[in-house]
Short mmCIF file of C-alpha atoms in Angstrom, two decimals:
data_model
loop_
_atom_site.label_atom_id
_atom_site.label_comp_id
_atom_site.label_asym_id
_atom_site.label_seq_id
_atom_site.Cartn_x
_atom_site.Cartn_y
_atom_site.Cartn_z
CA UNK A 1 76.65 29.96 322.29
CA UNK A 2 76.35 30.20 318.65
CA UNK A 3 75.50 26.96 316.96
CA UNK A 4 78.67 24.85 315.11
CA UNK A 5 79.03 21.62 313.93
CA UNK A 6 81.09 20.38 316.97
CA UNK A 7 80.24 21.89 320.54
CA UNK A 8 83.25 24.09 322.05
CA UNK A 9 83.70 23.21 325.69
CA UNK A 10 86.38 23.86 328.26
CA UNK A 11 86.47 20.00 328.11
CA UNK A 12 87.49 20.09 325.10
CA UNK A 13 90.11 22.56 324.94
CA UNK A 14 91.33 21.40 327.69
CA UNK A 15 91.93 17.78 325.85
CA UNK A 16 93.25 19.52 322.98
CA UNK A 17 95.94 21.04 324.66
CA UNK A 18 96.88 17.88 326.52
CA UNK A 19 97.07 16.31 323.16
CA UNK A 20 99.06 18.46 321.04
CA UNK A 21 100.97 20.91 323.62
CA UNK A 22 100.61 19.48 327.21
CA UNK A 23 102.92 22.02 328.46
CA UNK A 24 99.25 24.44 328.06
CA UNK A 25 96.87 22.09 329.50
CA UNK A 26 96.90 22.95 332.97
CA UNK A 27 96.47 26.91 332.11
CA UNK A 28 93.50 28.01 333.79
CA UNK A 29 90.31 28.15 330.87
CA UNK A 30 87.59 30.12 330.30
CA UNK A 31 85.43 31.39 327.30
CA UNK A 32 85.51 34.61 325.79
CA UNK A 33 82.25 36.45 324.84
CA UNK A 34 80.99 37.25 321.26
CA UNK A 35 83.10 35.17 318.11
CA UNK A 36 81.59 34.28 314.72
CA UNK A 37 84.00 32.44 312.50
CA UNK A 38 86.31 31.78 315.38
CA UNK A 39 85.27 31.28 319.60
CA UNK A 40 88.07 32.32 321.86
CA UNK A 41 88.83 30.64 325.14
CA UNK A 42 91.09 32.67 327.03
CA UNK A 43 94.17 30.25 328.30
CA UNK A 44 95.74 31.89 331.63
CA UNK A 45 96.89 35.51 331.23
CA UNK A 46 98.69 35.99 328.26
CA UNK A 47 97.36 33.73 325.78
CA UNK A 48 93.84 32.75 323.72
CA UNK A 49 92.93 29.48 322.13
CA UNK A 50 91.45 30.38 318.66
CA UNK A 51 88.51 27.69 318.00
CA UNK A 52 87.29 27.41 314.53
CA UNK A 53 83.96 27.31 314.51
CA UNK A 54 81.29 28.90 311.56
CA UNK A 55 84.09 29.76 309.18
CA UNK A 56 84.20 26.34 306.88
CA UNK A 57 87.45 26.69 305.33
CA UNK A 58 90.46 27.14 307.58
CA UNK A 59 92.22 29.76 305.24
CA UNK A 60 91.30 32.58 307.51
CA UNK A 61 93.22 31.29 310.36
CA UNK A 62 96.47 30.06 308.17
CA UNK A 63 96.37 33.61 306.90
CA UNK A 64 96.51 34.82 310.58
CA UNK A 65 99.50 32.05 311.18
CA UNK A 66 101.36 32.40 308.10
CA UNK A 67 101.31 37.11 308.15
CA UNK A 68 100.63 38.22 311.62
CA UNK A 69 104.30 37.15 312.91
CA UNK A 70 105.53 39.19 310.15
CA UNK A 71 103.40 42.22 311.19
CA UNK A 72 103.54 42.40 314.75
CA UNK A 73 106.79 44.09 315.34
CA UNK A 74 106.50 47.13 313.92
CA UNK A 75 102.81 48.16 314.70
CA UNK A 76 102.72 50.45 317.68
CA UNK A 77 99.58 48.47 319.34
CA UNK A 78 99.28 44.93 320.51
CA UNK A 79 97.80 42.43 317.67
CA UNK A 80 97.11 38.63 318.70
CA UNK A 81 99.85 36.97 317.48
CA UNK A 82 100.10 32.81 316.77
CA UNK A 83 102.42 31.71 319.57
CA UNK A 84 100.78 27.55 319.12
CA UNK A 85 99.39 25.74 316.12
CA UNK A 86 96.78 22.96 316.56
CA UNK A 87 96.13 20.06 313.67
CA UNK A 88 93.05 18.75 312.99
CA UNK A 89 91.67 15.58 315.27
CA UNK A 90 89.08 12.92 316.05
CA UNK A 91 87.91 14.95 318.58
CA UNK A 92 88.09 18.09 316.48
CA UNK A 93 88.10 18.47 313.00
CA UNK A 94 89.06 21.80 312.27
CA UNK A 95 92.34 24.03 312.92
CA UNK A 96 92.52 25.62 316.26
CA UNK A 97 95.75 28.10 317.28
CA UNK A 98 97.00 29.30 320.24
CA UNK A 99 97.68 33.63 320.38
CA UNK A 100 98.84 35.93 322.28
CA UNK A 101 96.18 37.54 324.65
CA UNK A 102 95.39 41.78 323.63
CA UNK A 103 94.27 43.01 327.56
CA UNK A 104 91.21 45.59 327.28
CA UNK A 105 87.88 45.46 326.62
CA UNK A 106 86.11 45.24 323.16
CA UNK A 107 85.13 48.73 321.99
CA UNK A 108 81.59 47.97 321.34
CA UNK A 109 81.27 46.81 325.42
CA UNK A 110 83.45 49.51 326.36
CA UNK A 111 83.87 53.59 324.59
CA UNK A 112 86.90 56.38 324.22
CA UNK A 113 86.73 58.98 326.25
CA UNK A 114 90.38 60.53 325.65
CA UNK A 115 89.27 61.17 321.56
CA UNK A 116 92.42 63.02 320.48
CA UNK A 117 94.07 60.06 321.96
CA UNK A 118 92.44 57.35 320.24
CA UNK A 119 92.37 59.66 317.26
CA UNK A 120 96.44 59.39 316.86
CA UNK A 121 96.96 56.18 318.45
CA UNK A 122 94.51 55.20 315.15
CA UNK A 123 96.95 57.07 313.29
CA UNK A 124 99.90 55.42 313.73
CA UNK A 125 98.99 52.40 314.13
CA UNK A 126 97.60 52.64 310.63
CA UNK A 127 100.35 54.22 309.34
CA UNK A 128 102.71 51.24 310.70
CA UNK A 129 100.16 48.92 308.85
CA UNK A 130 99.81 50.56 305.62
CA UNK A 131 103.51 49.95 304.07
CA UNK A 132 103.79 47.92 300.62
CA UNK A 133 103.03 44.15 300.76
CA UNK A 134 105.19 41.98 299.55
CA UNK A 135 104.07 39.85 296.51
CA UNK A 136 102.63 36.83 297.95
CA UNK A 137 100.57 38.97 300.38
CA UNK A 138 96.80 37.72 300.14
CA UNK A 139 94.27 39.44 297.76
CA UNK A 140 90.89 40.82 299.05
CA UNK A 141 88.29 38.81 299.02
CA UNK A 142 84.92 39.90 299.60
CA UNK A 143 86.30 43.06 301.06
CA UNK A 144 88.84 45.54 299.32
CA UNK A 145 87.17 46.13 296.46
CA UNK A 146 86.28 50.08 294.74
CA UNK A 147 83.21 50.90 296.32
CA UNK A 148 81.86 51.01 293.38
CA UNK A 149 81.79 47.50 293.48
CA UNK A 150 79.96 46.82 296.77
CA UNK A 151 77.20 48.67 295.42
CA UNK A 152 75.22 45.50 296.12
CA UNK A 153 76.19 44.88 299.45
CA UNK A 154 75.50 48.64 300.40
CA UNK A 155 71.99 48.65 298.56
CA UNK A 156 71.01 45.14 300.62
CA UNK A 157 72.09 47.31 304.03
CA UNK A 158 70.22 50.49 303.29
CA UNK A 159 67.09 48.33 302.33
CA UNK A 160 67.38 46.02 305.37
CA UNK A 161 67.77 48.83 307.76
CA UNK A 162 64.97 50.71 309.52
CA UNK A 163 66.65 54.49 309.03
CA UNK A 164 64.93 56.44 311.56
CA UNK A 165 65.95 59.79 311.37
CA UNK A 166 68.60 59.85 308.38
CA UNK A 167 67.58 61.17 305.31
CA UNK A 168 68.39 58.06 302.42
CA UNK A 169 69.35 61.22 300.19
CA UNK A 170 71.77 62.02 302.70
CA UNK A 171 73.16 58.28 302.75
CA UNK A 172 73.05 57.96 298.90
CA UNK A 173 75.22 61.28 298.73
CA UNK A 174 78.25 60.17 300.87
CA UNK A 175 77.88 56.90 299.03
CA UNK A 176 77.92 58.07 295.74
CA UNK A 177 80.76 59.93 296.00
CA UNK A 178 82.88 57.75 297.17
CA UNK A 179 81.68 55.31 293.72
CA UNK A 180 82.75 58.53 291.79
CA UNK A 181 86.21 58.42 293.46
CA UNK A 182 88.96 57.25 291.51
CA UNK A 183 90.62 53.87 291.88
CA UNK A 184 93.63 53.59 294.40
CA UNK A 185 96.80 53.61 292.10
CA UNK A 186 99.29 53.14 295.33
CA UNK A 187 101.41 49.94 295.67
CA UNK A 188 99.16 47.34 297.46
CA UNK A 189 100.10 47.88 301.02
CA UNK A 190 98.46 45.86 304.47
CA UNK A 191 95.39 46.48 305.41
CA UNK A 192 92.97 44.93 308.00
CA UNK A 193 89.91 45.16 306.12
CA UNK A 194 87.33 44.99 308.90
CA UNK A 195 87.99 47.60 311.62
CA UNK A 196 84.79 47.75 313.41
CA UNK A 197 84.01 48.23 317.72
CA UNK A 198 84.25 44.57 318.39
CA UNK A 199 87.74 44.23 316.59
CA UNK A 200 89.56 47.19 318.52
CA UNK A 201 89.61 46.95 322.69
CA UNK A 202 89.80 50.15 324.87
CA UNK A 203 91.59 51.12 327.91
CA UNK A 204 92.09 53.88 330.20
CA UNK A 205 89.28 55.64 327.45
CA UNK A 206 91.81 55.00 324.38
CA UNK A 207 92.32 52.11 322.20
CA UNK A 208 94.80 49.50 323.33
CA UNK A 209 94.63 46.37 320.40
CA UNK A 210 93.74 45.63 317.48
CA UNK A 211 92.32 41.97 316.82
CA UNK A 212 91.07 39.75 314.24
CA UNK A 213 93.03 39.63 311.28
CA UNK A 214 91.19 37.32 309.42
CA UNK A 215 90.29 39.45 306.21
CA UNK A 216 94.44 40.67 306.29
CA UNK A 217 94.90 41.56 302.61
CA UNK A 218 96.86 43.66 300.34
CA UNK A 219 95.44 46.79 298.28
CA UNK A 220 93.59 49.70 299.37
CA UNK A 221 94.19 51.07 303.07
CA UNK A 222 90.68 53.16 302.21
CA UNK A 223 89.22 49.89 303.99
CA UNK A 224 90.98 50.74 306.81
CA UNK A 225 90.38 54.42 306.86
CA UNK A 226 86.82 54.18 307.41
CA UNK A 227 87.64 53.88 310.75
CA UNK A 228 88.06 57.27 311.76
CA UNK A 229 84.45 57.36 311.83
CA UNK A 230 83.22 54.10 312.77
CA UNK A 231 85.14 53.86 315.88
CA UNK A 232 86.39 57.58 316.72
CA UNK A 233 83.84 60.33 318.73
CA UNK A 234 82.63 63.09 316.98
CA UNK A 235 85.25 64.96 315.40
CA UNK A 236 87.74 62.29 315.71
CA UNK A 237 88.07 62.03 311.75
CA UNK A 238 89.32 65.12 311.55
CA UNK A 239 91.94 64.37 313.95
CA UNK A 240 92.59 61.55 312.41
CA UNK A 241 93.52 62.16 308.74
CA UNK A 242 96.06 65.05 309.88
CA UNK A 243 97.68 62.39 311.79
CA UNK A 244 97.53 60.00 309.54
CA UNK A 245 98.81 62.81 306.93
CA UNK A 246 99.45 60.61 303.82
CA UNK A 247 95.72 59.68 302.42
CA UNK A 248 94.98 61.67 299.07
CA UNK A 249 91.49 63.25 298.26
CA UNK A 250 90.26 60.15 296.60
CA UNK A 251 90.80 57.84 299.22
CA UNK A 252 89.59 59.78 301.89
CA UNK A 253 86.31 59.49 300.08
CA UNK A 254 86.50 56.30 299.09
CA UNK A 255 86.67 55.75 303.20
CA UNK A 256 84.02 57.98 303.92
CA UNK A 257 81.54 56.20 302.18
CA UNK A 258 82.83 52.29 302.78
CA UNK A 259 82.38 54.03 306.54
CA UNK A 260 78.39 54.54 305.54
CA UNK A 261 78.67 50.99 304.39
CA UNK A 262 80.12 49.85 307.60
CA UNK A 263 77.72 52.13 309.90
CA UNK A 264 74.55 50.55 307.73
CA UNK A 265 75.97 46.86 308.34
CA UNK A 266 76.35 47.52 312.20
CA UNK A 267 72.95 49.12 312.33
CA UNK A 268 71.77 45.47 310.43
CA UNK A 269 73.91 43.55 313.19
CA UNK A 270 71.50 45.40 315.59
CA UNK A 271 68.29 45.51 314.07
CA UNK A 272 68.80 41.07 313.51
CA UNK A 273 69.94 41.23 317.16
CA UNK A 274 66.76 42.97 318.68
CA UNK A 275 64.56 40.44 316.58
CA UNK A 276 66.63 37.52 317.69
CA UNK A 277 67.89 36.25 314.60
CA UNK A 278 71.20 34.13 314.61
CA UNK A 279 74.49 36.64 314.88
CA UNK A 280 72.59 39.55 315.63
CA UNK A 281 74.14 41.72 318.48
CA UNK A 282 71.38 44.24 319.94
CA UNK A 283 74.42 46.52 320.93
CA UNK A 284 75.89 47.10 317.52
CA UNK A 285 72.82 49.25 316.65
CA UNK A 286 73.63 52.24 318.42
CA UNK A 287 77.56 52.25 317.47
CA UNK A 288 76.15 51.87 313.77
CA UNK A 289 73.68 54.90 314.37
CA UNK A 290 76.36 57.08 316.30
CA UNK A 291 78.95 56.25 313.39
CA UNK A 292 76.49 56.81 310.92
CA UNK A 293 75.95 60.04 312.50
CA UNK A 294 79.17 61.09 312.37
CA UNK A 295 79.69 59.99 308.57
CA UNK A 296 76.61 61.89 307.63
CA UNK A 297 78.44 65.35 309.45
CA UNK A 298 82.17 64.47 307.05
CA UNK A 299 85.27 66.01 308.85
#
């Protein structure tokens, strides 16, 4: 268990509910793998309790309360959406909500094996996503921005990194293109901001959900697009983009190299994970290589 101010026990869940929707209480309880800002406990078979736990602030999750609702209907995939809200307490002092429960398994335990599939399923469910936001739709925060400036962020991950067999010139090239793209001049539309293997789950070798909306913002859907290589096999992108049929030149490489970004972070997640350091996850090393991989190869 990651450490938090306040341990997260089925005790105390269980309490919780009792408390503030006793109708719940009796569900049967049990935690749910992996969480960083948030720890899930899944609560019988259709629903999740949503614990904050590193996030400080409880914006994230009153984002989730206040949009997802409003976005759930017309996406073509399942998304967890707030059935429950829970206040904070003596016995806990943060916000806590109840969801619905996406069935399938995480992408980064699990892998696609029906490509063209996934590739379109992607697609649309994208293409549901990515309609104009209405005015009082959140901003980015620390995600959303041009890539030209995350130039930072993607300097700290191609420092950090142990490259192995990619070339940096290689890296720098898909990068720098996309921080020569123009700007996104489209309407601000929805985006999800941090597509990545352990926010999509898989079944029958496809993808089946889509979860943690947490960084939900309005602007550029190239965040989003990145995607088609992080998460889709070899070739996949390709797929993809004719599916997806409405991204112009620029923002297809603005995704391409936010996806070099993304690969270099998950490579990161893995390399801290294999040392032991707090958050790392030993398995997000080879998705980041294999993604990387297929960045470095385009369309």
């Amino acid at each position: 268990m990651i450490e938090s101010e306040t341990e997260i026990s089925e005790d105390l869940v269980r309490d919780l509910l009792r408390e503030q929707h006793p109708d719940l209480a009796e569900l049967p309880i049990r935690e749910v793998e992996g969480g960083w800002g948030n720890q899930m406990w899944r609560l019988g078979d259709k629903l999740a309790v949503r614990m904050q736990r590193m996030d400080k602030l409880p914006d994230l999750q009153l984002k989730e309360r206040r949009w997802l609702p409003v976005l759930a209907s017309r996406l073509p995939l399942p998304i967890p959406t707030p059935v429950r809200n829970g206040a904070p307490s003596e016995r806990f002092p943060k916000i806590w909500t109840v969801v619905t429960w996406v069935d399938g398994t995480p992408l980064d335990h699990g892998s696609i094996t029906r490509g063209d599939h996934a590739a379109d399923m992607l697609a649309a469910f994208l293409k549901a996503l990515h309609v104009e936001a209405p005015a009082d739709a959140p901003d980015a925060s620390d995600r959303g921005g041009h890539p030209k400036e995350c130039t930072d962020g993607f300097e700290h991950f191609l420092r950090a990194v142990d490259l192995g067999h990619f070339a940096e010139d290689d890296i720098r090239a898909v990068w720098d293109d996309a921080v020569a793209a123009p700007e996104w001049e489209g309407p601000r539309v929805w985006v999800h901001g941090d597509l990545h293997p352990a926010n999509v789950v898989v079944a029958d070798g496809t993808l089946a959900g889509v979860v943690d909306f947490g960084d939900v913002f309005a602007g550029d859907p190239a965040w989003d697009l990145a995607a088609a290589w992080v998460l889709l096999p070899t070739e996949g992108a390709s797929r993809f983009f004719n599916s997806y049929a409405q991204a112009d030149e620029a923002t297809i490489r603005r995704a391409h190299g936010l996806a070099a970004m993304k690969s270099l972070f998950l490579i990161l997640m893995g390399q801290n994970g294999d040392r032991g350091l707090p958050g790392g996850k030993p398995h997000w090393g080879p998705a980041g290589r294999s993604a990387l991989d297929r960045v470095l190869k385009g369309l």
